Coordinates of N, CA and C in Angstrom, one line a residue:
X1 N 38.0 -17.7 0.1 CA 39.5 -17.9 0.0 C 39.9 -18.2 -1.4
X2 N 41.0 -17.4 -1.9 CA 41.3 -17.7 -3.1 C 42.7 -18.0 -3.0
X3 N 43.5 -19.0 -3.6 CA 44.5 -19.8 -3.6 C 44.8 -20.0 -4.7
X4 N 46.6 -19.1 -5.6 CA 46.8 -19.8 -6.7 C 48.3 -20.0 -6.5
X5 N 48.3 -21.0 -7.8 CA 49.3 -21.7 -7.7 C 50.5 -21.2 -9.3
X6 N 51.8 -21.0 -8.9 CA 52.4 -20.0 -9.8 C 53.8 -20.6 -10.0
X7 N 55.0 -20.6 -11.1 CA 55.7 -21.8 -11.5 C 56.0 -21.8 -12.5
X8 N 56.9 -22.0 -13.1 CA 57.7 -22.6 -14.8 C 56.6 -24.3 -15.2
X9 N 56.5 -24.2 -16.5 CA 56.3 -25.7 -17.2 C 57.0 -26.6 -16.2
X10 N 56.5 -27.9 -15.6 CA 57.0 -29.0 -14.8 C 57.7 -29.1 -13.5
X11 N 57.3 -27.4 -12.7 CA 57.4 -27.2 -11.8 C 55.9 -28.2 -10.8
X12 N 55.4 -28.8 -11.0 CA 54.8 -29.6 -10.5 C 53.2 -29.3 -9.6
X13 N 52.6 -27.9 -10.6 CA 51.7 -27.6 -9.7 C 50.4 -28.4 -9.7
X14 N 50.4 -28.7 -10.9 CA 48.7 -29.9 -10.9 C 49.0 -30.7 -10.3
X15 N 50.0 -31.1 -9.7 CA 50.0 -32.4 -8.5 C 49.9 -31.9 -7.2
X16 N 50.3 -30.8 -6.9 CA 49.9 -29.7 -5.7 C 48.9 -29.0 -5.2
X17 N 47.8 -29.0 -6.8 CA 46.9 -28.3 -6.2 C 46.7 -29.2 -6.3
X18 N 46.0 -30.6 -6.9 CA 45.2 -31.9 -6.5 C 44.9 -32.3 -5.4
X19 N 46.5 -32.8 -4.8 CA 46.9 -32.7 -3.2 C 46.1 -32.1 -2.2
X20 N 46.2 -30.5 -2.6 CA 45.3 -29.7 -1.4 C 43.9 -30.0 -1.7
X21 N 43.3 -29.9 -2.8 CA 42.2 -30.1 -3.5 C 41.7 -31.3 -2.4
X22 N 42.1 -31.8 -2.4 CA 42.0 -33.3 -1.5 C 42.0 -33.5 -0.3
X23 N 43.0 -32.8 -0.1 CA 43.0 -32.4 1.6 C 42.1 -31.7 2.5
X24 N 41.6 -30.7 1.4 CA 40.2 -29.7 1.7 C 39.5 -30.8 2.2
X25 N 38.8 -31.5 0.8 CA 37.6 -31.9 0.9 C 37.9 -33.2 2.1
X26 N 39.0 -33.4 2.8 CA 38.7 -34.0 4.0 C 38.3 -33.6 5.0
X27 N 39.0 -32.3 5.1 CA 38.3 -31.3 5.8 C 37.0 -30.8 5.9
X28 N 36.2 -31.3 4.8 CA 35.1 -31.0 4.8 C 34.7 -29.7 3.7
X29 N 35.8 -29.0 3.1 CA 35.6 -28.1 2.1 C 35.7 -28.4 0.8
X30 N 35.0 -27.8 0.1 CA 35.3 -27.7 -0.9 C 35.3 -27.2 -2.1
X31 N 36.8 -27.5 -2.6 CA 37.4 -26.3 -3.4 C 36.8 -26.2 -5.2
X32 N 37.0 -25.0 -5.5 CA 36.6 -24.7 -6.9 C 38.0 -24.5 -7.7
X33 N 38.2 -25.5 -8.8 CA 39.5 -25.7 -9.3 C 39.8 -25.2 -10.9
X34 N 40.3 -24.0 -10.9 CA 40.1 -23.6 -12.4 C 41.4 -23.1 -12.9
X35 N 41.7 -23.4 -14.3 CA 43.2 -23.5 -15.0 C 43.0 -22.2 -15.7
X36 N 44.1 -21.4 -15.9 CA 44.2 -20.3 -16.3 C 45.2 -20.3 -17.8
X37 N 44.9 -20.2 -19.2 CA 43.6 -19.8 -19.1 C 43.0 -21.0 -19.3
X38 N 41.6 -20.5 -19.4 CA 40.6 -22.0 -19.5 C 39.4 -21.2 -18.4
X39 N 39.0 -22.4 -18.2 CA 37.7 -22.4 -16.7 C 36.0 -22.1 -17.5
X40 N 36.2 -21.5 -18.7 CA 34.7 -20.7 -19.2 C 35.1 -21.7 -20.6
X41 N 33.6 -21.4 -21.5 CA 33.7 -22.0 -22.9 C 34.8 -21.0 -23.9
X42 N 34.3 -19.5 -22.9 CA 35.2 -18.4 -23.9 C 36.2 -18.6 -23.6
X43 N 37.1 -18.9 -23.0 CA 38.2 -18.8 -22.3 C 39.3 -20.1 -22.6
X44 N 38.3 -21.1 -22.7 CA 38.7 -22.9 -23.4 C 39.2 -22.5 -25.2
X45 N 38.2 -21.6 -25.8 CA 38.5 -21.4 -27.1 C 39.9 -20.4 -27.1
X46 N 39.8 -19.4 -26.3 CA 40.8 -18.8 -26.4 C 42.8 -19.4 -26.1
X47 N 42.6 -20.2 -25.1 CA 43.5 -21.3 -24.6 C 43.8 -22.0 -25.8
X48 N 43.2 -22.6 -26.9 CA 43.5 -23.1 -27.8 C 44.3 -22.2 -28.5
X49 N 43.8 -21.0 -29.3 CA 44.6 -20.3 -30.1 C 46.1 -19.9 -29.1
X50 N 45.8 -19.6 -28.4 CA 47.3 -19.5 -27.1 C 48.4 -20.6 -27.2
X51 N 47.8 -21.6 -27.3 CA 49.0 -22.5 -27.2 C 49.1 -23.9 -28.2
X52 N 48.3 -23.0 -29.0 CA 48.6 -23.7 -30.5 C 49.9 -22.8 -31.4
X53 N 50.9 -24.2 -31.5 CA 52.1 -23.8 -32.1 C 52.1 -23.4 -33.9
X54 N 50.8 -23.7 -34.2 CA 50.8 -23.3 -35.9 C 50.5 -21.7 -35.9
X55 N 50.4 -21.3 -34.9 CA 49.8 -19.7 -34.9 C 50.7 -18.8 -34.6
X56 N 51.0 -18.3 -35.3 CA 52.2 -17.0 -34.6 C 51.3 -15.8 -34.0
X57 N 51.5 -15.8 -33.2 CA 51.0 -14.4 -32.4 C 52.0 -13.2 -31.8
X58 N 51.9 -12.3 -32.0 CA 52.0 -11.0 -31.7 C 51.9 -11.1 -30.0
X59 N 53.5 -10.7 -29.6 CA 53.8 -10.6 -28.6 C 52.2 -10.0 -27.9
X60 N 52.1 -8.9 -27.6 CA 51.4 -7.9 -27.2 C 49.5 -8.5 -27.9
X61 N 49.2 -8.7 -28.5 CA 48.1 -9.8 -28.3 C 48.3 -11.0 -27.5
X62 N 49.2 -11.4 -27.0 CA 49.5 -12.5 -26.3 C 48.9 -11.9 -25.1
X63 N 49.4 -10.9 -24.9 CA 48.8 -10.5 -23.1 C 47.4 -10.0 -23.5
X64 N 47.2 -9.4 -24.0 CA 45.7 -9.2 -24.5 C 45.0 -10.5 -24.4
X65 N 45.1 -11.8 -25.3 CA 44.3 -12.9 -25.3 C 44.5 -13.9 -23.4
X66 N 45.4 -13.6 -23.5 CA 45.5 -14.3 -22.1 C 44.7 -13.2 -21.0
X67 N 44.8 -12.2 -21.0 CA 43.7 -11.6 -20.2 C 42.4 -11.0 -20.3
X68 N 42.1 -11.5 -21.6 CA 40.6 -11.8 -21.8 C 39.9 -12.9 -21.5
X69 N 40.4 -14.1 -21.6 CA 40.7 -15.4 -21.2 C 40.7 -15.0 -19.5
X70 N 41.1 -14.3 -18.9 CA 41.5 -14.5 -17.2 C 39.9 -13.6 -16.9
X71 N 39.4 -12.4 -17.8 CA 38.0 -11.8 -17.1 C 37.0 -12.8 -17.0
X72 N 37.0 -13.3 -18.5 CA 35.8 -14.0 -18.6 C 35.6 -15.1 -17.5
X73 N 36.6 -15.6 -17.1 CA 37.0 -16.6 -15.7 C 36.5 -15.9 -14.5
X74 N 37.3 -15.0 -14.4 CA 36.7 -14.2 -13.1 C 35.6 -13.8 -12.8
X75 N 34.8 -13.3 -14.0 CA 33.7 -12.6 -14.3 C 32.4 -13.7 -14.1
X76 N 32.6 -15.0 -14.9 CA 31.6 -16.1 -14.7 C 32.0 -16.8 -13.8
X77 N 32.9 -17.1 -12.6 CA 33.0 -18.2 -11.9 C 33.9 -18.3 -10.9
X78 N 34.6 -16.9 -10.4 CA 35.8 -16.9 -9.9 C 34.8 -15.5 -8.8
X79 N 34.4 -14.4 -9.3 CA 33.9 -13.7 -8.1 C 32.3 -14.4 -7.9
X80 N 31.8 -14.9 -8.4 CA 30.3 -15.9 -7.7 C 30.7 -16.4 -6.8
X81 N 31.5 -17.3 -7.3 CA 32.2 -18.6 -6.2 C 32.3 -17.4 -5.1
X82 N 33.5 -16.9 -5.1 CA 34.0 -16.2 -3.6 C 32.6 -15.1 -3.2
X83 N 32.0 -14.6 -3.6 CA 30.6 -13.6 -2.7 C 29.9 -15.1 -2.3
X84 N 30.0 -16.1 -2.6 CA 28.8 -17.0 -2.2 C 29.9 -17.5 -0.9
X85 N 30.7 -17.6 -0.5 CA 31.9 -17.8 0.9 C 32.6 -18.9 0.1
X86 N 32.6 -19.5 -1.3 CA 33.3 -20.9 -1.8 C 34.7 -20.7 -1.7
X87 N 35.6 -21.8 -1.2 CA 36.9 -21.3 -2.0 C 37.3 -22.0 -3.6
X88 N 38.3 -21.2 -3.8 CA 38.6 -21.0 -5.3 C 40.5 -21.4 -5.0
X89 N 40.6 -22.0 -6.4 CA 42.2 -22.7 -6.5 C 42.2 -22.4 -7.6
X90 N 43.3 -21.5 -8.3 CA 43.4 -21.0 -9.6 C 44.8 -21.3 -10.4
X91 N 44.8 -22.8 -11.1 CA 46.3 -22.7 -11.4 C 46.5 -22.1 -12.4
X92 N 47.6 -21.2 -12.1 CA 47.7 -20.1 -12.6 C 47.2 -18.7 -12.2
X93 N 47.3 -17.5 -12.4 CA 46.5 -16.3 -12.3 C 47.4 -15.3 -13.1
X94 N 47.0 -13.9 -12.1 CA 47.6 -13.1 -13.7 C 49.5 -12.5 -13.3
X95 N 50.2 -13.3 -11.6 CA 51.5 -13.4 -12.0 C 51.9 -14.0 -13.1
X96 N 51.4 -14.8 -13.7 CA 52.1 -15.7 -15.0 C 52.2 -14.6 -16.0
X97 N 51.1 -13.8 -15.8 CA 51.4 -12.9 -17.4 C 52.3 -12.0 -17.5
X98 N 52.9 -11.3 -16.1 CA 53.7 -10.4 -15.4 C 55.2 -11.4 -16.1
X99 N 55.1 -13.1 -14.9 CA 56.5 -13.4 -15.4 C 56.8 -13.8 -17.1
X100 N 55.7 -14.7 -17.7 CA 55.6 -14.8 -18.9 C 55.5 -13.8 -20.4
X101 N 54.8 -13.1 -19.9 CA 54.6 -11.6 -21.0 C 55.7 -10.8 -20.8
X102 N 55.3 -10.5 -19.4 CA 55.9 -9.4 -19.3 C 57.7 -9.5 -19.6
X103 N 58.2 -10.6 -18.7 CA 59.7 -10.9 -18.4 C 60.1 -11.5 -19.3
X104 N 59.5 -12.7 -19.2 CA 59.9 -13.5 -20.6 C 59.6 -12.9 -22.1
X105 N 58.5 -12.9 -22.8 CA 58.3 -12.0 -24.0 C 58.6 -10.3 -24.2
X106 N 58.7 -10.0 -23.1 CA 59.2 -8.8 -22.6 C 58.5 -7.6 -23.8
X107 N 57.1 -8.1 -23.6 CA 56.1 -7.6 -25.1 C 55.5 -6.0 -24.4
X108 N 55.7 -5.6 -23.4 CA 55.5 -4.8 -22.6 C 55.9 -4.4 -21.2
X109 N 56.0 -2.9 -21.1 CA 56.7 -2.6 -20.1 C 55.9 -3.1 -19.0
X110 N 56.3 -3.7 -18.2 CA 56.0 -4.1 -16.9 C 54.8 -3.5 -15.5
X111 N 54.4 -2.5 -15.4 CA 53.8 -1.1 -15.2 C 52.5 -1.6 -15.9
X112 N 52.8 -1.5 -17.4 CA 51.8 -1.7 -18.2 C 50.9 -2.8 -18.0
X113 N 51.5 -4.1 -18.1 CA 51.5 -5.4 -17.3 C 50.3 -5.2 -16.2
X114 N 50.9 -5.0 -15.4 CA 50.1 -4.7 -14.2 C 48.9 -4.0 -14.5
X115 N 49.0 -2.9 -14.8 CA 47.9 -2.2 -15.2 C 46.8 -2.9 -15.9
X116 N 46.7 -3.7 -17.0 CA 46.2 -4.9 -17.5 C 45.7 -5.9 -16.6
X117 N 46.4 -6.1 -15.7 CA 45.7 -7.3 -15.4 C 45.2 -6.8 -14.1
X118 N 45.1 -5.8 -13.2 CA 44.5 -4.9 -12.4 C 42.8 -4.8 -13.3
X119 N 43.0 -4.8 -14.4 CA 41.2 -4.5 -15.4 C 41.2 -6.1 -15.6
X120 N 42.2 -7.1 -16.1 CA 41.1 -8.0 -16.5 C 40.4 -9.0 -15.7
X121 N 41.9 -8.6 -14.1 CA 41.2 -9.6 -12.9 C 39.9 -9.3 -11.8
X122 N 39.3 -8.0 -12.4 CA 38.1 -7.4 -12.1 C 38.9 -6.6 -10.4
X123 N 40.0 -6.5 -10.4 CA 39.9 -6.1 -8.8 C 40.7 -7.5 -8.0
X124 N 40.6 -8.5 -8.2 CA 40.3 -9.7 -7.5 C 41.8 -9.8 -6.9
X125 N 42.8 -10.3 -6.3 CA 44.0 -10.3 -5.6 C 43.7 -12.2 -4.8
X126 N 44.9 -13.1 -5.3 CA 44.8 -13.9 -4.4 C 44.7 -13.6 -2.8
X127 N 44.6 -14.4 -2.1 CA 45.3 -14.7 -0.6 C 46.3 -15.2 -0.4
X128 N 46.3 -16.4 -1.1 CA 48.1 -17.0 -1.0 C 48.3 -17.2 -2.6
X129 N 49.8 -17.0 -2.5 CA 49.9 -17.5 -3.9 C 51.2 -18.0 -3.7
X130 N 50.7 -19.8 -4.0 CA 52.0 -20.8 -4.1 C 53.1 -20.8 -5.2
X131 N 54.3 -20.0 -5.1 CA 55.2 -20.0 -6.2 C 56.4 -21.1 -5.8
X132 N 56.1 -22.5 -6.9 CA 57.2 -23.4 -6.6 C 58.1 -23.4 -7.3
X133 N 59.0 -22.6 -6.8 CA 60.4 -22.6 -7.7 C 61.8 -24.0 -8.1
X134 N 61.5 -23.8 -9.3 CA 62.0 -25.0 -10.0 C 63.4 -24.5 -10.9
X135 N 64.6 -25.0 -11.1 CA 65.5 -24.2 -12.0 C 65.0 -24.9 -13.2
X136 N 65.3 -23.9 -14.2 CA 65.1 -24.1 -15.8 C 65.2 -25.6 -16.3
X137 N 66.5 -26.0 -15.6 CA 67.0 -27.5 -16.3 C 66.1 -29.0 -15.4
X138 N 66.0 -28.5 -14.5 CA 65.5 -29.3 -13.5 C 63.6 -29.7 -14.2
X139 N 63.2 -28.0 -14.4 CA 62.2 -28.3 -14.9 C 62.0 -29.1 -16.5
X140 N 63.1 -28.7 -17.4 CA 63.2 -29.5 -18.5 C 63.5 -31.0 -18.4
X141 N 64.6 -30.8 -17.6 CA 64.3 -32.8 -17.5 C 63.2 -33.1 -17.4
X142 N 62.3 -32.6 -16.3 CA 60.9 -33.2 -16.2 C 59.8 -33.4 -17.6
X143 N 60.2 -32.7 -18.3 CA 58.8 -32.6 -19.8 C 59.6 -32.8 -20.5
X144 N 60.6 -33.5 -20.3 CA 61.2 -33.9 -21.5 C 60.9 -34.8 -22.6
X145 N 60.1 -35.6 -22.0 CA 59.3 -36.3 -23.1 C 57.8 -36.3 -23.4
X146 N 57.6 -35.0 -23.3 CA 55.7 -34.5 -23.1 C 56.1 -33.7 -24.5
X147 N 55.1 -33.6 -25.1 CA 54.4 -32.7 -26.8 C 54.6 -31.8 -25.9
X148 N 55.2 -30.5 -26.5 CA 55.5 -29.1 -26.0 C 54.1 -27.9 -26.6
X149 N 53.8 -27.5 -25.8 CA 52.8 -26.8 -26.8 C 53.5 -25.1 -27.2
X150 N 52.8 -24.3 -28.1 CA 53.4 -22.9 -28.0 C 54.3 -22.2 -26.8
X151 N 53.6 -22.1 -25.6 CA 54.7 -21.3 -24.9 C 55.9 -21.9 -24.7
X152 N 55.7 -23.4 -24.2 CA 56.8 -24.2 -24.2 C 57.9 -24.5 -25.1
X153 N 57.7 -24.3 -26.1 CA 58.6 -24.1 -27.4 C 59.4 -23.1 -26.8
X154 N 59.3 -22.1 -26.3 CA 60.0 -20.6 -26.3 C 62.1 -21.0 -26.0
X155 N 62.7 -20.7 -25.9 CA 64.4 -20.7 -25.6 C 64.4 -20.9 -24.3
X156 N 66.0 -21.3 -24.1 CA 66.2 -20.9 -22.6 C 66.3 -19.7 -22.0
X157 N 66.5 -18.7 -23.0 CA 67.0 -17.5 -22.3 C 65.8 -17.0 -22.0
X158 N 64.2 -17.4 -22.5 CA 62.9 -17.0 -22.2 C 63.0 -17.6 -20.7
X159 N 62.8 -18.8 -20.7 CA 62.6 -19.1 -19.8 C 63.2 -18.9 -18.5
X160 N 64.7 -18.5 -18.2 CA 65.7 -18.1 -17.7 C 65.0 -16.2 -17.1
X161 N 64.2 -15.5 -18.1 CA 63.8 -14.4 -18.2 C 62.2 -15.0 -17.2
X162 N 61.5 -15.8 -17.2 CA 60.2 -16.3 -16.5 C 60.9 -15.6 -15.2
X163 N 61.6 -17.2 -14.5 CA 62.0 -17.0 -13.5 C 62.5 -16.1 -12.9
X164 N 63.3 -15.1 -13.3 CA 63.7 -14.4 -13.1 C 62.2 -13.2 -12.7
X165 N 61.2 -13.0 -13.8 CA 60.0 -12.5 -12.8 C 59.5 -13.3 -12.2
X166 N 59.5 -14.5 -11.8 CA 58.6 -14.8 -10.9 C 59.3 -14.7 -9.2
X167 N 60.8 -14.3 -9.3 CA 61.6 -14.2 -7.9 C 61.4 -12.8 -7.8
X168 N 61.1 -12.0 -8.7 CA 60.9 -10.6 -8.2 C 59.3 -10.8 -8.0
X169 N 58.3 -10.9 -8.7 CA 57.0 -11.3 -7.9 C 57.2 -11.7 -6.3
X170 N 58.0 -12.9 -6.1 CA 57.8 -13.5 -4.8 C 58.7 -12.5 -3.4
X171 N 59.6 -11.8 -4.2 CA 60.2 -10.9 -3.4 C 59.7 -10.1 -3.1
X172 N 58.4 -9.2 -3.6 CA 57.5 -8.3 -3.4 C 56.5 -8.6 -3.0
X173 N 55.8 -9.3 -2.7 CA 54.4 -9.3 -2.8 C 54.4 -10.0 -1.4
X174 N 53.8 -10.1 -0.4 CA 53.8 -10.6 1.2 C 52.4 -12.0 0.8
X175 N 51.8 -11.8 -0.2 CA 51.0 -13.0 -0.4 C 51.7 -14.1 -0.9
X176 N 52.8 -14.0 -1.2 CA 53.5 -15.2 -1.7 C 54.1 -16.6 -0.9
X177 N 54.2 -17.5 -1.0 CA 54.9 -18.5 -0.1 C 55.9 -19.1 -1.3
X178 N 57.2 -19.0 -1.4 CA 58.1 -19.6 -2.3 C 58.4 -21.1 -1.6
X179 N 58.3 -21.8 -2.5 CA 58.6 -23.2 -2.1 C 59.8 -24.0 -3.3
X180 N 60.4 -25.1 -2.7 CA 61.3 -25.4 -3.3 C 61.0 -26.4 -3.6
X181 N 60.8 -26.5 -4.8 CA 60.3 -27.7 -5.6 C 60.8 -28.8 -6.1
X182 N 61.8 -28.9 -5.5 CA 63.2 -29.9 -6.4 C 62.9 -30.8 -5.0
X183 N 61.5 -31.6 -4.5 CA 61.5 -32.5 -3.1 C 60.6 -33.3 -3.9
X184 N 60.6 -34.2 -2.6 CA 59.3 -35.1 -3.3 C 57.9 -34.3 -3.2
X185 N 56.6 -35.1 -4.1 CA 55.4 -34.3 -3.7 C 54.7 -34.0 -2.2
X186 N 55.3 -35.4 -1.4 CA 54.7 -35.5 -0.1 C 55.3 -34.1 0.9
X187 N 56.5 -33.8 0.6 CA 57.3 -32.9 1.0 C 57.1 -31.7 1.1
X188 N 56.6 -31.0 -0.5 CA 56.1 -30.1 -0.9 C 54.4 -29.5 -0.3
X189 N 53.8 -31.0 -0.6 CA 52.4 -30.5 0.1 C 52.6 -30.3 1.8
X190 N 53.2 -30.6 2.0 CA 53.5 -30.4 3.7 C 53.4 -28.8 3.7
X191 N 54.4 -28.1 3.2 CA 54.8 -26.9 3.3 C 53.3 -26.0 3.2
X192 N 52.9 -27.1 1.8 CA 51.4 -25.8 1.1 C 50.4 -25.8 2.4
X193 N 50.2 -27.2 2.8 CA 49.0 -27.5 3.7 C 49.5 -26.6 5.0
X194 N 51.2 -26.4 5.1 CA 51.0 -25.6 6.6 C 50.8 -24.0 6.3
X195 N 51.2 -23.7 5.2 CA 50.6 -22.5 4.8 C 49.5 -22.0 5.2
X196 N 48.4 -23.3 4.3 CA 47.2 -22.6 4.8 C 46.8 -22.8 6.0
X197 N 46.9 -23.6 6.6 CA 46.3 -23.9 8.1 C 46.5 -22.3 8.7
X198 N 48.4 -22.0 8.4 CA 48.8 -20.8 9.4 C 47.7 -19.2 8.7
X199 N 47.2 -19.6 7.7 CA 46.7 -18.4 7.1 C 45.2 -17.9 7.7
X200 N 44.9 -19.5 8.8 CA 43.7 -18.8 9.2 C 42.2 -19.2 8.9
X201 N 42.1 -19.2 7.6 CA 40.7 -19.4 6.9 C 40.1 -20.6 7.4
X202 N 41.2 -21.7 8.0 CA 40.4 -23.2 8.4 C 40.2 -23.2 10.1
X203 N 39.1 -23.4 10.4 CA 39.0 -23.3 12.1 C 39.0 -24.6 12.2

């Protein structure tokens, strides 16, 4: 079972996946929890140059580094886990680069996008994928007083441009569950946990 979780800065998903994280393991399962990018040593190094703000990068290496960053993940620890029957919880996956790259940096045609991350996620396709939709301002009140790293620095109108792919992601894709994020946490995990229950994987 693979499970990711998808969202603007301070849409509230590391409290969501924790949540379920937790709720598994009452259940008796237990989940494998990896941040995108990140999860490998190659992938930790590369996350630094990403969202270190003294670095200007090149739109179009942006999606390149972020999906080298997402193989090396999949490749050491993301398809083991799942052939061995583990489940996997991925905050993040490669919608972000779709609504981030693609919509927001708008560093490539969209098509292209895809096509990329089709090679760097080896094949791989969530099962569900939690997109908690947050508006722009709602989410800025929230980090309003958190160190901003690189991506977060970006405008409104980037960010305005996110969302905007990630409602076309959730309008297409039947693996999606949109949730409204503007509730309390208890409220929200309700929704995730009936998700998955209804999805089957838990007897």
């Amino acid at each position: 079972m693979l499970i990711s979780f998808e969202g603007i800065d301070g849409s509230g998903k590391t409290t969501q996946i924790h949540q379920l994280r937790q709720r598994l393991e009452f259940q008796g399962i237990d989940a494998n929890l990896y941040r995108e990018p990140g999860g490998t040593e190659v992938s930790e190094v590369i996350r630094g140059l990403l969202l270190n703000p003294e670095f200007p990068i090149n739109p179009v290496t942006e999606v390149l580094l972020f999906s080298s960053a997402r193989s090396q993940l999949i490749a050491e620890h993301v398809i083991p886990k799942m052939k061995n029957g583990e489940w996997v919880i991925l905050d993040r996956f490669y919608d972000s680069t779709v609504a981030y790259q693609g919509y927001g940096r708008q560093s490539l045609p969209i098509e292209h996008i895809h096509s990329i991350n089709t090679i760097a996620s080896h094949g791989v396709i969530p099962d569900i994928t939690f997109y908690l939709r947050l508006s722009r301002q709602q989410a800025q009140a929230r980090i309003k007083n958190r160190h901003r790293d690189r991506m977060e620095q970006a405008g409104d109108d980037f960010y305005d441009r996110v969302i905007q792919g990630f409602d076309t992601l959730a309008a297409s894709n039947n693996r999606f569950r949109t949730i409204d994020a503007d509730r309390t946490p208890e409220q929200i995990h309700a929704d995730v946990w009936d998700a998955v229950v209804k999805s089957g994987f838990i007897q």
